[in-house]
Each structure stands twice: as C-alpha cells, then as structure tokens.
Coordinates of C-alpha atoms in Angstrom, one line a residue:
X1 CA 263.9 118.2 110.6
X2 CA 263.0 114.9 109.5
X3 CA 264.4 113.7 113.4
X4 CA 262.5 116.7 115.0
X5 CA 259.4 115.2 113.3
X6 CA 259.6 111.4 114.8
X7 CA 261.0 112.5 118.2
X8 CA 257.8 111.4 120.9
X9 CA 257.2 114.4 122.3
X10 CA 256.5 116.1 118.6
X11 CA 254.2 113.0 118.0
X12 CA 252.6 113.1 121.1
X13 CA 251.5 116.6 120.5
X14 CA 250.8 116.6 116.6
X15 CA 248.6 113.5 118.1
X16 CA 246.7 115.3 120.7
X17 CA 246.4 119.2 119.0
X18 CA 244.9 117.7 116.1
X19 CA 243.1 115.5 117.0
X20 CA 241.7 118.6 120.0
X21 CA 241.1 121.0 116.5
X22 CA 239.1 118.1 114.3
X23 CA 236.8 117.3 117.6
X24 CA 235.9 121.2 118.0
X25 CA 235.9 122.1 114.7
X26 CA 232.5 121.5 113.7
X27 CA 231.7 123.6 116.5
X28 CA 234.0 126.4 115.4
X29 CA 233.0 126.7 112.1
X30 CA 230.3 125.9 109.6
X31 CA 230.1 123.6 106.9
X32 CA 232.2 122.8 104.0
X33 CA 235.2 124.3 106.1
X34 CA 234.2 122.9 109.5
X35 CA 234.4 119.1 107.4
X36 CA 237.3 120.2 105.4
X37 CA 239.2 121.5 108.7
X38 CA 237.7 118.0 110.6
X39 CA 238.6 115.7 108.4
X40 CA 242.5 117.3 107.6
X41 CA 243.3 117.0 111.2
X42 CA 242.0 113.8 111.9
X43 CA 244.1 112.4 109.7
X44 CA 247.2 114.3 110.8
X45 CA 246.4 112.7 114.2
X46 CA 245.5 109.6 113.0
X47 CA 249.4 109.7 111.2
X48 CA 251.0 110.4 114.5
X49 CA 249.5 108.4 116.6
X50 CA 250.3 105.6 113.8
X51 CA 253.7 106.6 114.1
X52 CA 253.3 106.5 117.9
X53 CA 252.4 102.1 117.9
X54 CA 255.4 102.1 115.5
X55 CA 257.9 103.6 117.3
X56 CA 257.2 102.0 121.2
X57 CA 259.4 100.4 122.8
X58 CA 258.3 97.2 123.8

C-alpha cells in the first residue's frame, strides 16, 4: 500500500483532487462543515504536494 500511495500519479491525483475539493467546499456546504472540510482536504493536498517536491528528480 505504501508503494501505491507514494507513486507520482497517485500523489498528483491526491494533490489536485483535494485542492479542488478544499476550494469548492465553502461554495457547496455552509458553516462549520465547510470550514472543516476545506481545512482537512487542504492538509491532505499540502501533504501530497510536499511529497511531490521531496521526490522529484533533479
């Protein structure tokens, strides 16, 4: 499972999908649920983005 989650295509999917959901959550859901959804998905997106930067080829 670790190999699958650390592959570049999966990291790109996690980064882009979670970033889109974090940006759209306040438009779709109201109140505290929108804030928590945005924050949670943003954290996952940032984690995937950091992993992409750390594993890129120089």
